[in-house]
């Protein structure tokens, strides 16, 4: 079960598994982000290739506007995935 | 129409028609490759290799024409296509067998560029040699012959790679070469109707390449989807420390009894390293697909060296046993070459 919850400070909490089954929901939420935004990944259990692709597309769109996605609280495994796949150099990880 | 085709062309227009369309087509196919599987350097290498083939073909054709005693037309239909396609295919086969091609997209693009390089050098030669300057001659050479040369080599490379994936039997290469020679021979046979053959080349070759691109894109997306997910799951499993109770763990136990404990450990380390290196390539392609360029992780070079060392240590039997669960999916020479290419292009 994947969910994205908007917080009062404007950041988003991602929880559950961001896989093919959650792609449409994530696409629609990420598509609505138009300014620099923090994504809290502390409750994100798993990310599949489709999720990485969505994050990359969103980051590209935002970077072109001078904004960015900032990913926070990644688990050690997700941090390793970002580091190995080269995503670490495209996203600010906090 | 005949009056139009008989129009004399000034030298600059002749050069533009002789060389422009094929270069534009190469450029268009390069831009259609959204993952940038082929680097500008590789594209240039393929064009140059095609040019060298044209030079070698010129020498061989002249020699064989003298020795054979055939008429020019008979030679153009029966011998020249064999010589020229053999030369171009030799480079295409080398690309495939050395892991420089990973998908049908780069097979089609590099094959087409090799043929285009051949046609460019041939047309430069004819620009100097042919006294005729009418639109018909240069339209046929610039559009028909050039597209045919690019098309036949692309078809050879696509068929050869599509069947063998760069491994094993060489017989599909002979069959692919036969198709290229046949198409080239037919083109030359019907050159008595130059407008028709040119029209056929233009109408057939680009759509054929578009099909190769589409099929290649499907396979690439599949590899970036299910292939990457498999690697992600494998890494997660390894990190969780629960490999022992998983099907993979049971398979590694079986390997231990077959290969001994030391090689079973090597197999496990290689499995992890390969999944990690796979993820570097997949992540890089995914970012490029979205117009982003990633830096390579600092330790990629060391991992590539270690991966080669472990593969040697495992030996052919160990590697064969590991293939059942290996994330390389048999395509590792291409992945390693891609990593090497990126290491040269972008800083770690």
PDB file of N, CA and C in Angstrom, chain A:
ATOM      1  N   UNK A   1       0.852  -1.198   0.000  1.00  0.00           N
ATOM      2  CA  UNK A   1       0.000   0.000   0.000  1.00  0.00           C
ATOM      3  C   UNK A   1       0.886   1.246   0.000  1.00  0.00           C
ATOM      4  N   UNK A   2       0.697   2.098  -0.994  1.00  0.00           N
ATOM      5  CA  UNK A   2       1.516   3.304  -1.101  1.00  0.00           C
ATOM      6  C   UNK A   2       0.646   4.525  -0.803  1.00  0.00           C
ATOM      7  N   UNK A   3       1.222   5.499  -0.121  1.00  0.00           N
ATOM      8  CA  UNK A   3       0.465   6.742   0.134  1.00  0.00           C
ATOM      9  C   UNK A   3       1.414   7.927   0.129  1.00  0.00           C
ATOM     10  N   UNK A   4       0.896   9.060  -0.299  1.00  0.00           N
ATOM     11  CA  UNK A   4       1.644  10.320  -0.198  1.00  0.00           C
ATOM     12  C   UNK A   4       0.797  11.300   0.581  1.00  0.00           C
ATOM     13  N   UNK A   5       1.315  11.762   1.697  1.00  0.00           N
ATOM     14  CA  UNK A   5       0.534  12.646   2.569  1.00  0.00           C
ATOM     15  C   UNK A   5       1.175  14.028   2.617  1.00  0.00           C
ATOM     16  N   UNK A   6       0.330  15.012   2.351  1.00  0.00           N
ATOM     17  CA  UNK A   6       0.833  16.394   2.381  1.00  0.00           C
ATOM     18  C   UNK A   6       0.862  16.895   3.822  1.00  0.00           C
ATOM     19  N   UNK A   7       1.969  17.522   4.216  1.00  0.00           N
ATOM     20  CA  UNK A   7       2.101  18.029   5.575  1.00  0.00           C
ATOM     21  C   UNK A   7       1.898  19.540   5.585  1.00  0.00           C
ATOM     22  N   UNK A   8       1.588  20.067   6.781  1.00  0.00           N
ATOM     23  CA  UNK A   8       1.323  21.511   6.862  1.00  0.00           C
ATOM     24  C   UNK A   8       2.496  22.365   6.378  1.00  0.00           C
ATOM     25  N   UNK A   9       3.737  21.858   6.537  1.00  0.00           N
ATOM     26  CA  UNK A   9       4.892  22.667   6.102  1.00  0.00           C
ATOM     27  C   UNK A   9       5.146  22.573   4.599  1.00  0.00           C
ATOM     28  N   UNK A  10       4.255  21.878   3.876  1.00  0.00           N
ATOM     29  CA  UNK A  10       4.386  21.790   2.411  1.00  0.00           C
ATOM     30  C   UNK A  10       5.145  20.557   1.952  1.00  0.00           C
ATOM     31  N   UNK A  11       5.810  19.855   2.868  1.00  0.00           N
ATOM     32  CA  UNK A  11       6.541  18.644   2.463  1.00  0.00           C
ATOM     33  C   UNK A  11       5.555  17.477   2.303  1.00  0.00           C
ATOM     34  N   UNK A  12       6.048  16.399   1.686  1.00  0.00           N
ATOM     35  CA  UNK A  12       5.211  15.210   1.495  1.00  0.00           C
ATOM     36  C   UNK A  12       5.856  14.008   2.188  1.00  0.00           C
ATOM     37  N   UNK A  13       5.020  13.200   2.798  1.00  0.00           N
ATOM     38  CA  UNK A  13       5.493  11.957   3.397  1.00  0.00           C
ATOM     39  C   UNK A  13       5.119  10.813   2.462  1.00  0.00           C
ATOM     40  N   UNK A  14       6.127  10.058   2.030  1.00  0.00           N
ATOM     41  CA  UNK A  14       5.839   8.887   1.187  1.00  0.00           C
ATOM     42  C   UNK A  14       5.907   7.652   2.068  1.00  0.00           C
ATOM     43  N   UNK A  15       4.903   6.805   1.971  1.00  0.00           N
ATOM     44  CA  UNK A  15       4.939   5.588   2.782  1.00  0.00           C
ATOM     45  C   UNK A  15       4.495   4.376   1.964  1.00  0.00           C
ATOM     46  N   UNK A  16       5.012   3.217   2.348  1.00  0.00           N
ATOM     47  CA  UNK A  16       4.638   1.972   1.667  1.00  0.00           C
ATOM     48  C   UNK A  16       5.602   1.621   0.548  1.00  0.00           C
ATOM     49  N   UNK A  17       5.051   1.010  -0.492  1.00  0.00           N
ATOM     50  CA  UNK A  17       5.878   0.521  -1.602  1.00  0.00           C
ATOM     51  C   UNK A  17       5.569   1.320  -2.860  1.00  0.00           C
ATOM     52  N   UNK A  18       6.593   1.984  -3.388  1.00  0.00           N
ATOM     53  CA  UNK A  18       6.406   2.725  -4.642  1.00  0.00           C
ATOM     54  C   UNK A  18       6.803   1.791  -5.796  1.00  0.00           C
ATOM     55  N   UNK A  19       5.829   0.992  -6.214  1.00  0.00           N
ATOM     56  CA  UNK A  19       6.081   0.052  -7.315  1.00  0.00           C
ATOM     57  C   UNK A  19       5.074   0.306  -8.438  1.00  0.00           C
ATOM     58  N   UNK A  20       5.006  -0.629  -9.393  1.00  0.00           N
ATOM     59  CA  UNK A  20       4.148  -0.413 -10.573  1.00  0.00           C
ATOM     60  C   UNK A  20       2.692  -0.177 -10.179  1.00  0.00           C
ATOM     61  N   UNK A  21       2.228  -0.865  -9.124  1.00  0.00           N
ATOM     62  CA  UNK A  21       0.842  -0.728  -8.695  1.00  0.00           C
ATOM     63  C   UNK A  21       0.535   0.665  -8.155  1.00  0.00           C
ATOM     64  N   UNK A  22       1.567   1.355  -7.664  1.00  0.00           N
ATOM     65  CA  UNK A  22       1.353   2.684  -7.071  1.00  0.00           C
ATOM     66  C   UNK A  22       1.730   3.801  -8.041  1.00  0.00           C
ATOM     67  N   UNK A  23       2.132   3.407  -9.252  1.00  0.00           N
ATOM     68  CA  UNK A  23       2.707   4.394 -10.173  1.00  0.00           C
ATOM     69  C   UNK A  23       1.730   5.514 -10.520  1.00  0.00           C
ATOM     70  N   UNK A  24       0.477   5.155 -10.798  1.00  0.00           N
ATOM     71  CA  UNK A  24      -0.486   6.179 -11.234  1.00  0.00           C
ATOM     72  C   UNK A  24      -0.722   7.220 -10.142  1.00  0.00           C
ATOM     73  N   UNK A  25      -0.879   6.710  -8.917  1.00  0.00           N
ATOM     74  CA  UNK A  25      -1.118   7.618  -7.786  1.00  0.00           C
ATOM     75  C   UNK A  25       0.093   8.551  -7.594  1.00  0.00           C
ATOM     76  N   UNK A  26       1.278   7.957  -7.642  1.00  0.00           N
ATOM     77  CA  UNK A  26       2.492   8.764  -7.457  1.00  0.00           C
ATOM     78  C   UNK A  26       2.657   9.751  -8.600  1.00  0.00           C
ATOM     79  N   UNK A  27       2.358   9.307  -9.833  1.00  0.00           N
ATOM     80  CA  UNK A  27       2.496  10.189 -11.000  1.00  0.00           C
ATOM     81  C   UNK A  27       1.611  11.415 -10.842  1.00  0.00           C
ATOM     82  N   UNK A  28       0.380  11.171 -10.412  1.00  0.00           N
ATOM     83  CA  UNK A  28      -0.551  12.295 -10.308  1.00  0.00           C
ATOM     84  C   UNK A  28      -0.140  13.255  -9.182  1.00  0.00           C
ATOM     85  N   UNK A  29       0.328  12.727  -8.050  1.00  0.00           N
ATOM     86  CA  UNK A  29       0.740  13.615  -6.955  1.00  0.00           C
ATOM     87  C   UNK A  29       2.022  14.362  -7.310  1.00  0.00           C
ATOM     88  N   UNK A  30       3.008  13.612  -7.830  1.00  0.00           N
ATOM     89  CA  UNK A  30       4.280  14.261  -8.174  1.00  0.00           C
ATOM     90  C   UNK A  30       4.079  15.266  -9.309  1.00  0.00           C
ATOM     91  N   UNK A  31       3.139  14.959 -10.214  1.00  0.00           N
ATOM     92  CA  UNK A  31       2.858  15.860 -11.338  1.00  0.00           C
ATOM     93  C   UNK A  31       2.312  17.192 -10.897  1.00  0.00           C
ATOM     94  N   UNK A  32       1.694  17.217  -9.719  1.00  0.00           N
ATOM     95  CA  UNK A  32       1.096  18.470  -9.227  1.00  0.00           C
ATOM     96  C   UNK A  32       2.117  19.341  -8.492  1.00  0.00           C
ATOM     97  N   UNK A  33       3.281  18.793  -8.190  1.00  0.00           N
ATOM     98  CA  UNK A  33       4.308  19.585  -7.491  1.00  0.00           C
ATOM     99  C   UNK A  33       4.962  20.532  -8.489  1.00  0.00           C
ATOM    100  N   UNK A  34       4.991  21.809  -8.143  1.00  0.00           N
ATOM    101  CA  UNK A  34       5.506  22.776  -9.110  1.00  0.00           C
ATOM    102  C   UNK A  34       6.627  23.639  -8.535  1.00  0.00           C
ATOM    103  N   UNK A  35       6.985  23.406  -7.294  1.00  0.00           N
ATOM    104  CA  UNK A  35       8.039  24.223  -6.686  1.00  0.00           C
ATOM    105  C   UNK A  35       8.946  23.307  -5.850  1.00  0.00           C
ATOM    106  N   UNK A  36      10.038  23.873  -5.343  1.00  0.00           N
ATOM    107  CA  UNK A  36      10.941  23.068  -4.520  1.00  0.00           C
ATOM    108  C   UNK A  36      10.171  22.422  -3.373  1.00  0.00           C
ATOM    109  N   UNK A  37      10.436  21.134  -3.166  1.00  0.00           N
ATOM    110  CA  UNK A  37       9.611  20.381  -2.224  1.00  0.00           C
ATOM    111  C   UNK A  37      10.437  19.280  -1.569  1.00  0.00           C
ATOM    112  N   UNK A  38      10.149  19.026  -0.312  1.00  0.00           N
ATOM    113  CA  UNK A  38      10.840  17.939   0.403  1.00  0.00           C
ATOM    114  C   UNK A  38       9.953  16.695   0.399  1.00  0.00           C
ATOM    115  N   UNK A  39      10.560  15.558   0.060  1.00  0.00           N
ATOM    116  CA  UNK A  39       9.835  14.282   0.138  1.00  0.00           C
ATOM    117  C   UNK A  39      10.443  13.476   1.284  1.00  0.00           C
ATOM    118  N   UNK A  40       9.660  13.247   2.314  1.00  0.00           N
ATOM    119  CA  UNK A  40      10.137  12.476   3.464  1.00  0.00           C
ATOM    120  C   UNK A  40       9.979  10.985   3.132  1.00  0.00           C
ATOM    121  N   UNK A  41      11.095  10.269   3.058  1.00  0.00           N
ATOM    122  CA  UNK A  41      11.055   8.851   2.657  1.00  0.00           C
ATOM    123  C   UNK A  41      11.191   7.917   3.856  1.00  0.00           C
ATOM    124  N   UNK A  42      11.001   8.443   5.070  1.00  0.00           N
ATOM    125  CA  UNK A  42      11.257   7.628   6.263  1.00  0.00           C
ATOM    126  C   UNK A  42      10.349   6.399   6.332  1.00  0.00           C
ATOM    127  N   UNK A  43       9.157   6.475   5.702  1.00  0.00           N
ATOM    128  CA  UNK A  43       8.244   5.326   5.757  1.00  0.00           C
ATOM    129  C   UNK A  43       8.130   4.625   4.406  1.00  0.00           C
ATOM    130  N   UNK A  44       9.059   4.964   3.500  1.00  0.00           N
ATOM    131  CA  UNK A  44       9.044   4.309   2.187  1.00  0.00           C
ATOM    132  C   UNK A  44       9.803   2.988   2.297  1.00  0.00           C
ATOM    133  N   UNK A  45       9.087   1.874   2.129  1.00  0.00           N
ATOM    134  CA  UNK A  45       9.691   0.555   2.325  1.00  0.00           C
ATOM    135  C   UNK A  45      10.496   0.101   1.114  1.00  0.00           C
ATOM    136  N   UNK A  46      10.002   0.465  -0.065  1.00  0.00           N
ATOM    137  CA  UNK A  46      10.585  -0.116  -1.277  1.00  0.00           C
ATOM    138  C   UNK A  46      10.333   0.818  -2.452  1.00  0.00           C
ATOM    139  N   UNK A  47      11.306   0.930  -3.327  1.00  0.00           N
ATOM    140  CA  UNK A  47      11.083   1.702  -4.556  1.00  0.00           C
ATOM    141  C   UNK A  47      11.482   0.837  -5.754  1.00  0.00           C
ATOM    142  N   UNK A  48      10.595   0.745  -6.728  1.00  0.00           N
ATOM    143  CA  UNK A  48      10.862  -0.045  -7.938  1.00  0.00           C
ATOM    144  C   UNK A  48      11.348   0.896  -9.043  1.00  0.00           C
ATOM    145  N   UNK A  49      11.725   0.298 -10.167  1.00  0.00           N
ATOM    146  CA  UNK A  49      12.263   1.105 -11.270  1.00  0.00           C
ATOM    147  C   UNK A  49      11.278   2.170 -11.722  1.00  0.00           C
ATOM    148  N   UNK A  50       9.994   1.827 -11.708  1.00  0.00           N
ATOM    149  CA  UNK A  50       8.986   2.788 -12.156  1.00  0.00           C
ATOM    150  C   UNK A  50       8.980   4.014 -11.228  1.00  0.00           C
ATOM    151  N   UNK A  51       9.209   3.785  -9.942  1.00  0.00           N
ATOM    152  CA  UNK A  51       9.268   4.885  -8.979  1.00  0.00           C
ATOM    153  C   UNK A  51      10.489   5.755  -9.209  1.00  0.00           C
ATOM    154  N   UNK A  52      11.622   5.099  -9.482  1.00  0.00           N
ATOM    155  CA  UNK A  52      12.836   5.871  -9.766  1.00  0.00           C
ATOM    156  C   UNK A  52      12.635   6.727 -11.024  1.00  0.00           C
ATOM    157  N   UNK A  53      11.977   6.130 -12.041  1.00  0.00           N
ATOM    158  CA  UNK A  53      11.705   6.870 -13.275  1.00  0.00           C
ATOM    159  C   UNK A  53      10.822   8.079 -13.025  1.00  0.00           C
ATOM    160  N   UNK A  54       9.805   7.907 -12.177  1.00  0.00           N
ATOM    161  CA  UNK A  54       8.896   9.028 -11.856  1.00  0.00           C
ATOM    162  C   UNK A  54       9.645  10.140 -11.121  1.00  0.00           C
ATOM    163  N   UNK A  55      10.485   9.757 -10.175  1.00  0.00           N
ATOM    164  CA  UNK A  55      11.257  10.765  -9.438  1.00  0.00           C
ATOM    165  C   UNK A  55      12.202  11.516 -10.388  1.00  0.00           C
ATOM    166  N   UNK A  56      12.832  10.763 -11.313  1.00  0.00           N
ATOM    167  CA  UNK A  56      13.747  11.410 -12.266  1.00  0.00           C
ATOM    168  C   UNK A  56      12.997  12.396 -13.156  1.00  0.00           C
ATOM    169  N   UNK A  57      11.826  11.990 -13.658  1.00  0.00           N
ATOM    170  CA  UNK A  57      11.051  12.874 -14.534  1.00  0.00           C
ATOM    171  C   UNK A  57      10.615  14.128 -13.780  1.00  0.00           C
ATOM    172  N   UNK A  58      10.195  13.959 -12.518  1.00  0.00           N
ATOM    173  CA  UNK A  58       9.766  15.106 -11.726  1.00  0.00           C
ATOM    174  C   UNK A  58      10.951  16.039 -11.456  1.00  0.00           C
ATOM    175  N   UNK A  59      12.097  15.436 -11.115  1.00  0.00           N
ATOM    176  CA  UNK A  59      13.275  16.254 -10.845  1.00  0.00           C
ATOM    177  C   UNK A  59      13.676  17.060 -12.073  1.00  0.00           C
ATOM    178  N   UNK A  60      13.640  16.440 -13.251  1.00  0.00           N
ATOM    179  CA  UNK A  60      14.009  17.136 -14.485  1.00  0.00           C
ATOM    180  C   UNK A  60      13.071  18.330 -14.716  1.00  0.00           C
ATOM    181  N   UNK A  61      11.774  18.087 -14.536  1.00  0.00           N
ATOM    182  CA  UNK A  61      10.779  19.150 -14.748  1.00  0.00           C
ATOM    183  C   UNK A  61      11.034  20.305 -13.783  1.00  0.00           C
ATOM    184  N   UNK A  62      11.295  19.974 -12.530  1.00  0.00           N
ATOM    185  CA  UNK A  62      11.503  21.017 -11.529  1.00  0.00           C
ATOM    186  C   UNK A  62      12.841  21.739 -11.745  1.00  0.00           C
ATOM    187  N   UNK A  63      13.890  20.999 -12.080  1.00  0.00           N
ATOM    188  CA  UNK A  63      15.197  21.630 -12.308  1.00  0.00           C
ATOM    189  C   UNK A  63      15.118  22.630 -13.458  1.00  0.00           C
ATOM    190  N   UNK A  64      14.345  22.283 -14.486  1.00  0.00           N
ATOM    191  CA  UNK A  64      14.186  23.199 -15.621  1.00  0.00           C
ATOM    192  C   UNK A  64      13.534  24.510 -15.199  1.00  0.00           C
ATOM    193  N   UNK A  65      12.780  24.482 -14.092  1.00  0.00           N
ATOM    194  CA  UNK A  65      12.115  25.702 -13.587  1.00  0.00           C
ATOM    195  C   UNK A  65      12.926  26.367 -12.478  1.00  0.00           C
ATOM    196  N   UNK A  66      14.081  25.806 -12.188  1.00  0.00           N
ATOM    197  CA  UNK A  66      14.898  26.366 -11.114  1.00  0.00           C
ATOM    198  C   UNK A  66      14.486  25.863  -9.736  1.00  0.00           C
ATOM    199  N   UNK A  67      13.675  24.827  -9.675  1.00  0.00           N
ATOM    200  CA  UNK A  67      13.266  24.230  -8.395  1.00  0.00           C
ATOM    201  C   UNK A  67      13.863  22.822  -8.299  1.00  0.00           C
ATOM    202  N   UNK A  68      13.541  22.113  -7.222  1.00  0.00           N
ATOM    203  CA  UNK A  68      14.058  20.741  -7.095  1.00  0.00           C
ATOM    204  C   UNK A  68      13.268  19.937  -6.066  1.00  0.00           C
ATOM    205  N   UNK A  69      13.416  18.624  -6.188  1.00  0.00           N
ATOM    206  CA  UNK A  69      12.884  17.720  -5.161  1.00  0.00           C
ATOM    207  C   UNK A  69      14.017  17.428  -4.192  1.00  0.00           C
ATOM    208  N   UNK A  70      13.750  17.523  -2.909  1.00  0.00           N
ATOM    209  CA  UNK A  70      14.768  17.164  -1.914  1.00  0.00           C
ATOM    210  C   UNK A  70      14.252  15.937  -1.167  1.00  0.00           C
ATOM    211  N   UNK A  71      15.052  14.890  -1.143  1.00  0.00           N
ATOM    212  CA  UNK A  71      14.619  13.644  -0.490  1.00  0.00           C
ATOM    213  C   UNK A  71      15.228  13.561   0.910  1.00  0.00           C
ATOM    214  N   UNK A  72      14.374  13.311   1.877  1.00  0.00           N
ATOM    215  CA  UNK A  72      14.883  13.268   3.255  1.00  0.00           C
ATOM    216  C   UNK A  72      14.610  11.899   3.892  1.00  0.00           C
ATOM    217  N   UNK A  73      15.435  11.575   4.884  1.00  0.00           N
ATOM    218  CA  UNK A  73      15.253  10.374   5.727  1.00  0.00           C
ATOM    219  C   UNK A  73      15.168   9.058   4.949  1.00  0.00           C
ATOM    220  N   UNK A  74      16.050   8.890   3.973  1.00  0.00           N
ATOM    221  CA  UNK A  74      16.054   7.611   3.249  1.00  0.00           C
ATOM    222  C   UNK A  74      16.644   6.518   4.135  1.00  0.00           C
ATOM    223  N   UNK A  75      16.088   5.325   4.023  1.00  0.00           N
ATOM    224  CA  UNK A  75      16.637   4.189   4.777  1.00  0.00           C
ATOM    225  C   UNK A  75      18.013   3.857   4.183  1.00  0.00           C
ATOM    226  N   UNK A  76      18.850   3.154   4.937  1.00  0.00           N
ATOM    227  CA  UNK A  76      20.173   2.803   4.400  1.00  0.00           C
ATOM    228  C   UNK A  76      20.086   2.073   3.049  1.00  0.00           C
ATOM    229  N   UNK A  77      19.097   1.190   2.903  1.00  0.00           N
ATOM    230  CA  UNK A  77      18.979   0.448   1.644  1.00  0.00           C
ATOM    231  C   UNK A  77      18.629   1.394   0.491  1.00  0.00           C
ATOM    232  N   UNK A  78      17.653   2.306   0.730  1.00  0.00           N
ATOM    233  CA  UNK A  78      17.267   3.233  -0.341  1.00  0.00           C
ATOM    234  C   UNK A  78      18.424   4.169  -0.683  1.00  0.00           C
ATOM    235  N   UNK A  79      19.171   4.561   0.337  1.00  0.00           N
ATOM    236  CA  UNK A  79      20.327   5.438   0.097  1.00  0.00           C
ATOM    237  C   UNK A  79      21.350   4.702  -0.791  1.00  0.00           C
ATOM    238  N   UNK A  80      21.511   3.408  -0.512  1.00  0.00           N
ATOM    239  CA  UNK A  80      22.445   2.605  -1.310  1.00  0.00           C
ATOM    240  C   UNK A  80      21.958   2.526  -2.764  1.00  0.00           C
ATOM    241  N   UNK A  81      20.636   2.336  -2.937  1.00  0.00           N
ATOM    242  CA  UNK A  81      20.064   2.270  -4.289  1.00  0.00           C
ATOM    243  C   UNK A  81      20.309   3.592  -5.024  1.00  0.00           C
ATOM    244  N   UNK A  82      20.096   4.714  -4.328  1.00  0.00           N
ATOM    245  CA  UNK A  82      20.303   6.026  -4.948  1.00  0.00           C
ATOM    246  C   UNK A  82      21.773   6.247  -5.286  1.00  0.00           C
ATOM    247  N   UNK A  83      22.622   5.756  -4.407  1.00  0.00           N
ATOM    248  CA  UNK A  83      24.056   5.938  -4.623  1.00  0.00           C
ATOM    249  C   UNK A  83      24.512   5.109  -5.825  1.00  0.00           C
ATOM    250  N   UNK A  84      24.056   3.834  -5.875  1.00  0.00           N
ATOM    251  CA  UNK A  84      24.486   2.945  -6.953  1.00  0.00           C
ATOM    252  C   UNK A  84      23.945   3.381  -8.312  1.00  0.00           C
ATOM    253  N   UNK A  85      22.709   3.830  -8.324  1.00  0.00           N
ATOM    254  CA  UNK A  85      22.068   4.132  -9.610  1.00  0.00           C
ATOM    255  C   UNK A  85      22.446   5.516 -10.135  1.00  0.00           C
ATOM    256  N   UNK A  86      23.237   6.249  -9.385  1.00  0.00           N
ATOM    257  CA  UNK A  86      23.642   7.582  -9.834  1.00  0.00           C
ATOM    258  C   UNK A  86      22.626   8.656  -9.476  1.00  0.00           C
ATOM    259  N   UNK A  87      21.481   8.274  -8.889  1.00  0.00           N
ATOM    260  CA  UNK A  87      20.447   9.254  -8.541  1.00  0.00           C
ATOM    261  C   UNK A  87      20.938  10.220  -7.451  1.00  0.00           C
ATOM    262  N   UNK A  88      21.903   9.750  -6.667  1.00  0.00           N
ATOM    263  CA  UNK A  88      22.427  10.573  -5.580  1.00  0.00           C
ATOM    264  C   UNK A  88      23.010  11.888  -6.120  1.00  0.00           C
ATOM    265  N   UNK A  89      23.554  11.848  -7.344  1.00  0.00           N
ATOM    266  CA  UNK A  89      24.173  13.058  -7.886  1.00  0.00           C
ATOM    267  C   UNK A  89      23.155  14.004  -8.492  1.00  0.00           C
ATOM    268  N   UNK A  90      21.918  13.564  -8.627  1.00  0.00           N
ATOM    269  CA  UNK A  90      20.883  14.392  -9.244  1.00  0.00           C
ATOM    270  C   UNK A  90      19.910  14.942  -8.191  1.00  0.00           C
ATOM    271  N   UNK A  91      19.845  14.281  -7.036  1.00  0.00           N
ATOM    272  CA  UNK A  91      18.939  14.705  -5.960  1.00  0.00           C
ATOM    273  C   UNK A  91      19.736  15.173  -4.749  1.00  0.00           C
ATOM    274  N   UNK A  92      19.183  16.143  -4.037  1.00  0.00           N
ATOM    275  CA  UNK A  92      19.760  16.477  -2.742  1.00  0.00           C
ATOM    276  C   UNK A  92      19.150  15.523  -1.720  1.00  0.00           C
ATOM    277  N   UNK A  93      20.007  14.782  -1.019  1.00  0.00           N
ATOM    278  CA  UNK A  93      19.527  13.835  -0.003  1.00  0.00           C
ATOM    279  C   UNK A  93      19.837  14.405   1.374  1.00  0.00           C
ATOM    280  N   UNK A  94      18.818  14.468   2.227  1.00  0.00           N
ATOM    281  CA  UNK A  94      19.050  15.021   3.582  1.00  0.00           C
ATOM    282  C   UNK A  94      18.677  14.008   4.637  1.00  0.00           C
TER     283      UNK A  94
END
